XYZ file of C-alpha atoms in Angstrom:
544
model
C 3.166 20.822 24.616
C 1.756 21.440 28.060
C 3.043 19.167 30.810
C 0.329 16.685 31.663
C 0.260 13.419 33.542
C -1.146 11.646 30.497
C 0.395 11.843 27.038
C -1.516 13.513 24.252
C -2.613 11.196 21.432
C -0.005 10.572 18.781
C -0.308 12.936 15.773
C 5.837 13.608 12.845
C 24.319 16.197 11.909
C 27.729 16.242 11.269
C 27.799 12.907 9.547
C 28.273 10.976 12.778
C 24.925 12.369 13.953
C 22.989 11.523 10.826
C 19.949 9.843 12.249
C 18.023 8.712 9.230
C 17.972 8.272 5.492
C 14.848 9.588 3.785
C 13.753 8.083 0.477
C 12.184 10.664 -1.853
C 9.971 9.567 -4.772
C 9.382 12.051 -7.582
C 6.574 12.256 -10.175
C 5.957 14.944 -12.767
C 2.617 16.054 -14.243
C 1.886 18.014 -17.442
C 5.542 18.748 -18.155
C 6.522 21.120 -20.964
C 6.902 19.434 -24.333
C 10.307 20.383 -25.740
C 10.571 17.778 -28.527
C 9.265 18.561 -32.008
C 8.416 15.067 -33.258
C 7.696 13.319 -29.937
C 7.087 14.096 -26.261
C 9.839 15.174 -23.852
C 12.177 12.567 -22.321
C 12.382 13.933 -18.764
C 14.801 13.165 -15.967
C 14.997 14.801 -12.537
C 18.132 16.142 -10.822
C 18.272 16.735 -7.070
C 20.465 19.539 -5.696
C 21.208 20.437 -2.080
C 22.402 23.845 -0.910
C 25.883 23.547 0.593
C 27.562 26.771 1.795
C 25.258 28.879 -0.352
C 25.870 26.861 -3.557
C 23.646 24.223 -5.192
C 25.434 20.870 -5.317
C 24.071 17.955 -7.369
C 23.270 14.918 -5.202
C 21.784 12.526 -7.732
C 19.580 12.174 -10.803
C 16.814 9.798 -11.832
C 16.622 7.657 -14.917
C 15.145 9.176 -18.098
C 11.445 8.530 -18.764
C 11.229 8.244 -22.532
C 8.460 10.075 -24.375
C 6.496 10.896 -21.208
C 5.062 14.186 -19.914
C 3.719 12.536 -16.719
C 6.697 10.507 -15.496
C 6.810 8.462 -12.300
C 10.527 7.918 -11.749
C 11.467 4.527 -10.321
C 14.902 5.713 -9.163
C 14.504 7.162 -5.654
C 16.618 9.856 -4.052
C 18.123 8.850 -0.709
C 18.941 11.868 1.449
C 20.558 11.973 4.885
C 18.132 13.702 7.256
C 19.710 16.037 9.802
C 17.369 17.183 12.542
C 19.647 20.047 13.546
C 19.922 21.660 10.104
C 17.706 23.484 7.660
C 18.316 21.385 4.526
C 17.417 23.241 1.322
C 16.670 21.043 -1.714
C 16.033 21.841 -5.387
C 14.383 19.434 -7.834
C 15.106 20.342 -11.478
C 13.609 18.562 -14.502
C 15.286 18.355 -17.900
C 14.421 16.883 -21.293
C 17.213 14.529 -22.331
C 18.516 15.467 -25.772
C 21.974 13.925 -25.856
C 23.862 11.339 -23.895
C 25.903 14.145 -22.279
C 26.171 14.405 -18.475
C 26.369 18.228 -18.772
C 23.007 19.726 -17.804
C 23.311 22.706 -20.167
C 23.153 20.230 -23.089
C 19.540 19.354 -22.124
C 16.343 21.438 -22.287
C 15.161 22.805 -18.919
C 11.579 21.816 -17.936
C 11.236 23.619 -14.597
C 12.291 23.370 -10.961
C 10.989 23.479 -7.381
C 12.826 24.320 -4.128
C 11.895 23.564 -0.508
C 13.400 22.220 2.739
C 13.637 18.538 3.584
C 11.784 19.342 6.823
C 8.781 20.561 4.782
C 8.589 17.256 2.899
C 9.130 15.117 5.999
C 6.472 16.902 8.059
C 3.897 16.627 5.217
C 5.037 13.203 3.915
C 3.877 14.244 0.392
C 3.717 17.593 -1.436
C 2.602 18.665 -4.928
C 3.819 22.033 -6.221
C 4.065 24.115 -9.408
C 7.302 23.874 -11.391
C 8.953 27.243 -12.026
C 11.193 28.483 -14.822
C 14.416 30.409 -14.187
C 12.515 33.719 -14.229
C 10.226 32.540 -11.403
C 7.195 32.104 -13.698
C 5.271 28.781 -13.885
C 6.642 26.191 -16.350
C 3.339 25.881 -18.247
C 1.005 23.587 -16.296
C 3.938 21.520 -15.037
C 3.675 20.144 -11.501
C 5.955 18.024 -9.318
C 4.952 15.604 -6.551
C 7.534 14.574 -3.957
C 6.807 11.882 -1.367
C 8.968 10.994 1.609
C 8.200 7.323 1.644
C 8.312 4.561 4.217
C 10.281 6.661 6.641
C 9.190 4.593 9.574
C 10.087 1.210 8.068
C 13.366 0.703 9.849
C 13.653 -3.022 9.178
C 16.930 -4.186 7.725
C 17.561 -7.556 6.142
C 20.891 -9.377 6.349
C 21.482 -12.055 3.717
C 24.265 -14.588 3.502
C 24.450 -16.169 -0.004
C 26.510 -18.842 -1.715
C 26.468 -20.827 -4.986
C 27.190 -24.420 -6.019
C 28.074 -25.954 -9.393
C 27.366 -22.791 -11.392
C 27.767 -22.966 -15.168
C 31.304 -22.435 -16.429
C 31.375 -19.382 -18.699
C 35.081 -18.656 -19.202
C 36.954 -20.502 -21.921
C 40.182 -21.011 -20.004
C 39.023 -20.994 -16.407
C 36.036 -21.016 -14.129
C 33.398 -18.288 -13.833
C 33.693 -15.040 -11.819
C 30.151 -14.962 -10.425
C 28.170 -12.135 -8.847
C 24.465 -11.715 -7.994
C 22.005 -8.923 -8.751
C 18.764 -8.487 -6.781
C 15.718 -6.851 -8.415
C 12.277 -5.762 -7.205
C 9.240 -4.784 -9.335
C 9.292 -1.005 -9.967
C 6.222 1.248 -9.997
C 6.279 1.050 -13.794
C 6.129 -2.763 -13.795
C 9.793 -3.112 -14.813
C 12.368 -4.878 -12.660
C 14.427 -2.404 -10.653
C 17.996 -3.162 -9.526
C 18.329 -3.068 -5.742
C 21.661 -4.668 -4.850
C 24.729 -6.139 -6.541
C 27.109 -8.416 -4.652
C 30.870 -8.377 -5.027
C 32.505 -10.580 -7.691
C 34.088 -13.854 -6.510
C 36.900 -14.762 -8.900
C 37.625 -18.171 -10.469
C 35.022 -20.385 -8.852
C 31.808 -22.257 -9.568
C 31.101 -22.529 -5.823
C 31.171 -18.896 -4.620
C 30.510 -17.743 -1.061
C 29.554 -14.063 -1.024
C 30.036 -11.772 1.967
C 26.878 -11.277 4.055
C 25.215 -7.955 3.210
C 22.563 -5.809 4.897
C 20.059 -3.615 3.049
C 16.909 -1.795 4.188
C 13.895 -4.056 3.710
C 12.217 -1.130 1.929
C 14.965 -1.136 -0.698
C 14.764 -4.888 -1.302
C 10.986 -5.430 -1.436
C 9.243 -2.140 -0.487
C 8.811 -3.635 2.979
C 6.498 -6.373 1.602
C 8.003 -9.750 2.543
C 5.607 -11.591 0.194
C 6.573 -9.498 -2.859
C 8.409 -11.455 -5.570
C 12.017 -10.470 -6.056
C 14.274 -11.631 -8.879
C 17.876 -12.725 -8.381
C 20.151 -12.917 -11.438
C 23.567 -14.533 -11.520
C 26.272 -13.312 -13.945
C 29.856 -14.132 -14.826
C 31.868 -10.908 -14.560
C 33.729 -9.608 -17.638
C 36.018 -6.585 -17.364
C 34.625 -5.138 -20.625
C 31.172 -4.876 -19.039
C 29.661 -7.603 -21.242
C 28.838 -9.866 -18.290
C 27.626 -13.361 -19.234
C 24.241 -14.405 -17.895
C 24.414 -17.641 -15.866
C 20.842 -17.953 -14.604
C 18.052 -16.507 -12.506
C 15.258 -17.350 -10.093
C 12.393 -15.586 -8.331
C 11.658 -15.790 -4.622
C 10.354 -13.656 -1.748
C 11.813 -12.449 1.533
C 9.388 -14.633 3.487
C 10.645 -17.689 1.536
C 14.300 -16.731 2.105
C 13.584 -16.316 5.822
C 12.993 -20.071 5.958
C 16.774 -20.418 5.743
C 18.392 -21.173 9.077
C 22.080 -21.591 9.847
C 21.547 -25.350 10.242
C 19.268 -25.765 7.193
C 20.079 -23.392 4.300
C 17.560 -22.780 1.520
C 18.598 -24.016 -1.945
C 17.186 -22.396 -5.094
C 17.767 -23.546 -8.668
C 19.430 -21.009 -10.932
C 17.697 -21.271 -14.333
C 18.774 -20.011 -17.772
C 15.429 -19.871 -19.712
C 17.156 -20.046 -23.153
C 19.059 -23.204 -22.221
C 15.930 -24.636 -20.661
C 14.062 -24.230 -23.970
C 16.871 -25.684 -26.090
C 17.968 -28.688 -24.040
C 15.546 -31.456 -23.193
C 17.594 -32.809 -20.303
C 18.449 -29.345 -18.899
C 18.240 -29.340 -15.124
C 19.663 -26.011 -13.970
C 22.683 -23.726 -14.256
C 23.680 -24.308 -10.653
C 22.252 -23.808 -7.187
C 22.086 -20.531 -5.252
C 22.084 -21.085 -1.504
C 20.526 -18.745 1.063
C 22.688 -19.594 4.067
C 20.845 -17.243 6.396
C 18.269 -14.449 6.239
C 17.501 -12.253 9.240
C 15.209 -9.234 9.635
C 15.823 -6.789 12.473
C 14.619 -3.297 13.409
C 16.883 -0.308 13.743
C 14.783 2.484 15.296
C 15.865 6.014 14.453
C 15.040 9.413 15.909
C 12.491 9.925 13.112
C 10.772 6.643 14.015
C 10.140 7.990 17.505
C 8.964 11.368 16.149
C 6.687 9.770 13.533
C 5.471 7.412 16.254
C 4.091 10.453 18.063
C 6.852 11.294 20.553
C 6.636 14.977 21.498
C 9.704 17.081 22.287
C 8.826 19.126 25.378
C 10.833 22.359 25.291
C 11.514 24.511 28.404
C 13.713 27.612 28.599
C 15.582 28.704 31.745
C 16.964 32.271 31.693
C 19.690 33.685 33.959
C 18.638 37.014 35.543
C 21.575 37.368 37.960
C 23.230 40.740 38.638
C 26.441 39.827 36.782
C 24.488 40.286 33.515
C 24.374 44.036 34.104
C 21.418 46.461 34.162
C 19.213 45.687 31.116
C 18.870 49.429 30.398
C 22.661 49.733 30.036
C 23.955 48.960 26.502
C 26.844 46.965 28.030
C 24.376 44.541 29.714
C 23.907 41.063 28.250
C 20.132 41.585 28.668
C 20.173 44.936 26.839
C 17.918 44.665 23.789
C 19.720 46.487 20.985
C 18.052 48.633 18.270
C 17.855 45.500 16.093
C 15.552 44.044 18.784
C 17.919 41.293 19.875
C 20.689 40.243 22.266
C 22.613 37.009 22.908
C 19.815 35.579 25.079
C 17.238 36.148 22.348
C 19.562 34.817 19.632
C 20.002 31.566 21.591
C 16.230 31.224 22.177
C 15.525 31.718 18.449
C 18.290 29.405 17.216
C 17.187 26.436 19.322
C 13.450 27.122 19.523
C 12.865 27.527 15.795
C 13.968 23.962 15.105
C 12.460 22.279 18.177
C 9.019 23.895 17.871
C 8.290 21.834 14.735
C 8.303 18.708 16.899
C 5.706 19.817 19.460
C 2.052 19.741 18.404
C 0.646 22.608 20.488
C 3.844 24.704 20.632
C 3.221 25.816 24.242
C 6.548 26.213 26.044
C 7.215 26.993 29.735
C 9.744 29.818 30.137
C 11.382 30.128 33.556
C 13.800 32.604 35.086
C 16.291 32.300 37.941
C 18.495 34.554 40.105
C 16.158 37.576 40.305
C 14.164 39.358 43.017
C 10.465 39.436 42.191
C 7.750 41.941 43.064
C 5.965 42.625 45.322
C 8.150 41.387 48.217
C 11.433 41.241 46.227
C 12.349 37.733 47.353
C 14.964 35.901 45.276
C 13.555 33.116 43.084
C 15.435 30.375 41.249
C 12.461 29.092 39.259
C 9.806 31.656 38.344
C 7.503 31.940 35.323
C 8.705 34.895 33.247
C 5.044 35.615 32.378
C 4.447 35.892 36.185
C 1.759 33.202 36.002
C 3.088 30.297 38.121
C 0.097 28.046 37.406
C 0.435 28.568 33.645
C 4.052 29.376 32.704
C 3.437 28.511 29.037
C 4.295 30.814 26.139
C 2.857 30.316 22.671
C 5.690 29.398 20.325
C 9.147 30.937 20.264
C 7.545 34.345 19.634
C 5.612 33.977 22.901
C 8.851 33.292 24.829
C 10.504 36.352 23.268
C 7.526 38.584 24.132
C 7.336 37.329 27.751
C 11.102 37.825 28.141
C 11.033 41.423 26.869
C 7.954 42.238 28.989
C 9.410 40.887 32.257
C 12.764 42.725 32.135
C 11.540 46.079 33.573
C 9.652 44.374 36.447
C 12.397 42.289 38.104
C 15.646 43.059 39.937
C 18.721 41.153 38.853
C 20.301 39.486 41.868
C 21.892 36.087 42.574
C 23.317 33.558 43.188
C 23.447 31.497 39.957
C 21.645 28.318 41.010
C 20.880 25.785 38.247
C 19.582 22.842 40.286
C 16.044 24.196 41.011
C 15.246 24.514 37.275
C 16.888 21.163 36.412
C 14.833 19.483 39.167
C 11.676 21.341 38.019
C 11.848 19.817 34.525
C 13.018 16.455 35.911
C 9.780 16.178 37.938
C 7.731 16.300 34.732
C 10.115 13.929 32.942
C 9.735 11.482 35.845
C 5.928 11.674 35.466
C 6.289 10.833 31.769
C 8.171 7.601 32.613
C 5.007 6.247 34.243
C 3.495 5.931 30.749
C 6.052 3.229 29.881
C 5.878 4.426 26.270
C 7.992 6.719 24.079
C 5.517 9.602 24.333
C 7.492 12.577 25.629
C 11.116 13.709 25.787
C 12.055 16.882 27.681
C 14.604 19.462 26.562
C 15.763 22.168 28.945
C 17.624 25.109 27.389
C 19.498 27.097 30.066
C 21.028 30.408 28.968
C 23.500 31.821 31.473
C 26.301 34.367 31.744
C 28.603 32.468 34.004
C 29.736 30.553 36.971
C 27.350 28.130 38.730
C 26.979 28.794 42.473
C 25.392 25.431 43.369
C 27.756 23.113 41.469
C 27.360 20.126 43.824
C 23.548 20.268 43.761
C 23.562 20.790 39.970
C 25.881 17.822 39.397
C 23.600 15.688 41.557
C 20.485 16.938 39.695
C 22.059 16.169 36.285
C 23.112 12.642 37.366
C 19.526 11.941 38.513
C 18.079 13.491 35.311
C 20.316 11.217 33.182
C 17.953 8.340 34.115
C 14.967 10.277 32.692
C 13.706 11.215 29.184
C 15.502 14.540 29.361
C 18.397 16.499 27.837
C 19.931 19.796 28.958
C 21.378 22.375 26.579
C 23.443 25.158 28.141
C 24.340 28.249 26.108
C 26.915 30.477 27.796
C 26.574 34.169 26.864
C 29.135 36.911 27.496
C 32.850 36.390 28.085
C 32.955 34.648 31.482
C 34.981 31.543 32.366
C 32.796 28.581 31.441
C 35.062 25.798 32.768
C 32.278 24.512 35.060
C 29.912 24.148 32.083
C 32.476 22.122 30.162
C 32.688 19.906 33.243
C 28.898 19.241 33.180
C 29.066 18.349 29.462
C 30.351 14.806 29.836
C 31.882 14.507 26.351
C 35.376 13.878 27.700
C 34.591 12.058 30.962
C 31.617 10.620 32.833
C 29.912 13.144 35.123
C 29.727 12.132 38.791
C 27.493 13.395 41.589
C 29.072 14.520 44.878
C 27.909 11.118 46.210
C 30.132 9.402 43.621
C 27.171 8.184 41.520
C 27.854 8.270 37.753
C 25.515 9.660 35.099
C 24.044 6.741 33.124
C 24.389 8.798 29.919
C 25.675 12.194 28.799
C 22.662 14.525 28.658
C 24.327 17.961 28.800
C 25.478 19.861 25.730
C 27.333 23.113 26.447
C 28.100 25.758 23.828
C 29.677 29.201 24.402
C 27.762 31.789 22.354
C 30.952 33.797 21.729
C 32.169 31.050 19.364
C 29.184 31.807 17.106
C 28.886 35.597 17.295
C 30.073 36.088 13.718
C 28.739 32.823 12.296
C 25.418 32.310 10.488
C 22.604 31.718 12.999
C 22.105 28.130 11.738
C 25.594 27.255 12.997
C 24.587 27.713 16.640
C 21.525 25.478 16.212
C 23.669 22.773 14.599
C 26.228 22.823 17.411
C 23.613 22.841 20.150
C 21.221 20.252 18.706
C 23.691 17.866 17.059
C 23.698 15.349 19.927
C 19.969 15.532 20.702
C 18.548 12.891 18.298
C 21.181 10.443 19.520
C 20.260 11.183 23.155
C 16.534 10.623 22.470
C 17.144 7.267 20.739
C 19.698 6.212 23.347
C 17.257 6.839 26.210
C 14.318 4.943 24.687
C 16.506 2.039 23.542
C 18.058 1.854 27.015
C 14.526 1.627 28.457
C 13.586 -0.952 25.782
C 10.781 1.314 24.557
C 9.947 1.099 20.838
C 8.178 4.001 19.091
C 4.482 4.097 20.029
C 3.081 2.828 16.740
C 5.824 0.355 15.858
C 5.245 -3.277 14.951
C 7.545 -6.229 15.632
C 10.103 -6.878 12.867
């Protein structure tokens, strides 16, 4: 995304960094018919690749006698921005009640990444058999639904004078909440805990996504059923009622909402039947919990800039011992770092035009040292097209510059900060800037760099530093404020930690995805933290 004064129009972790849950809906079309006397009874199993092996995450219900199923059970998957998440959807025809998949007939499968589904929102693909051939005319449709509905509802429920169901004591009541499924049947959404030996239970407050409870529609009818718990699983029905979220929201702490719990069979039989007790909505609150994906789907662009260290300590690029030497495989540690980070970030920038800057080199024709130069030698247009464009510009510039010094970071940090400061004038979550600095060592202008980072911490900006080679990177660890707050030489503290430092040597023998995960793990959190701190919702968000 080119740096402009005005934003372009909106267009889309270790567990502690998980930034979003994605709900996947699955439908099948024209599935293979494996049953002799009737149609197949399909169910879908979702697998995720973990350490090179497919691990089952969940499975849907079985759609009886149906070659075009729309499964009401949704898959909920943790979305990790910093990982490539490979998924496999496999369909089977249920033949027995066994949980073992080999006991059921295989109907076909489809594999893709979660990123593919999220960026398209909905995909339809051919189902394949184990040999890679199409499974007849079978197709699968997967939709990543309601990603941007981040509303959560917190309900506080109680009961009064519920029917007594146990012979020798009181009831052990619990509630079940249902919403209408796509197939018109009621679909279980939430079950409360059981409160033992009482007809006047008070359940713990619980919070669920509004999407789960009512598909985000506050007027939609939901059904609440009350049961008396039995350890053998044969729970006794006490009563039920229907309501909506908008009705429940009428409940305030001072004036709870009371709803009659009705047992239809008793109501028919007994003339003077009133109810089977009262269910009380003590309070009902809806709030918004914006995630990284909300900002991305709202049209926020990630503006990626690369800063490359061309100081003399890297060694002559024609010498195989140099960190800038491009080996016969066409790579080096600088290029590996650019690929690892760029390949993930470029999906989040609509025009994929990235400025690539160098520092610490003497430039032709007058051989003056520069600490912020365009590696394509076009200062008015330093943009490269995609990660490939950065790699090409990098390789092309190596023979034309002289490696020199010192290793000054602050000019490039301040360069990107100027554009980030311009973006703040929009007063909207339109752009967030990411500066990747790749360096071989010790910073010469530590005081100025500390000051620049502290100022940048107030802006929509994050800095990723990848240290290549075997130098002492203690100063980089110092900038990465994971263990303590970074201070400027004036004593001013950074308002947030925006630097992530990673030594490349820790990842030399690891799969290339590992570097991306380590480097990008904190980024979604930093984006959300900045915009929340500024009180900026995603561009297209509505009030809760």
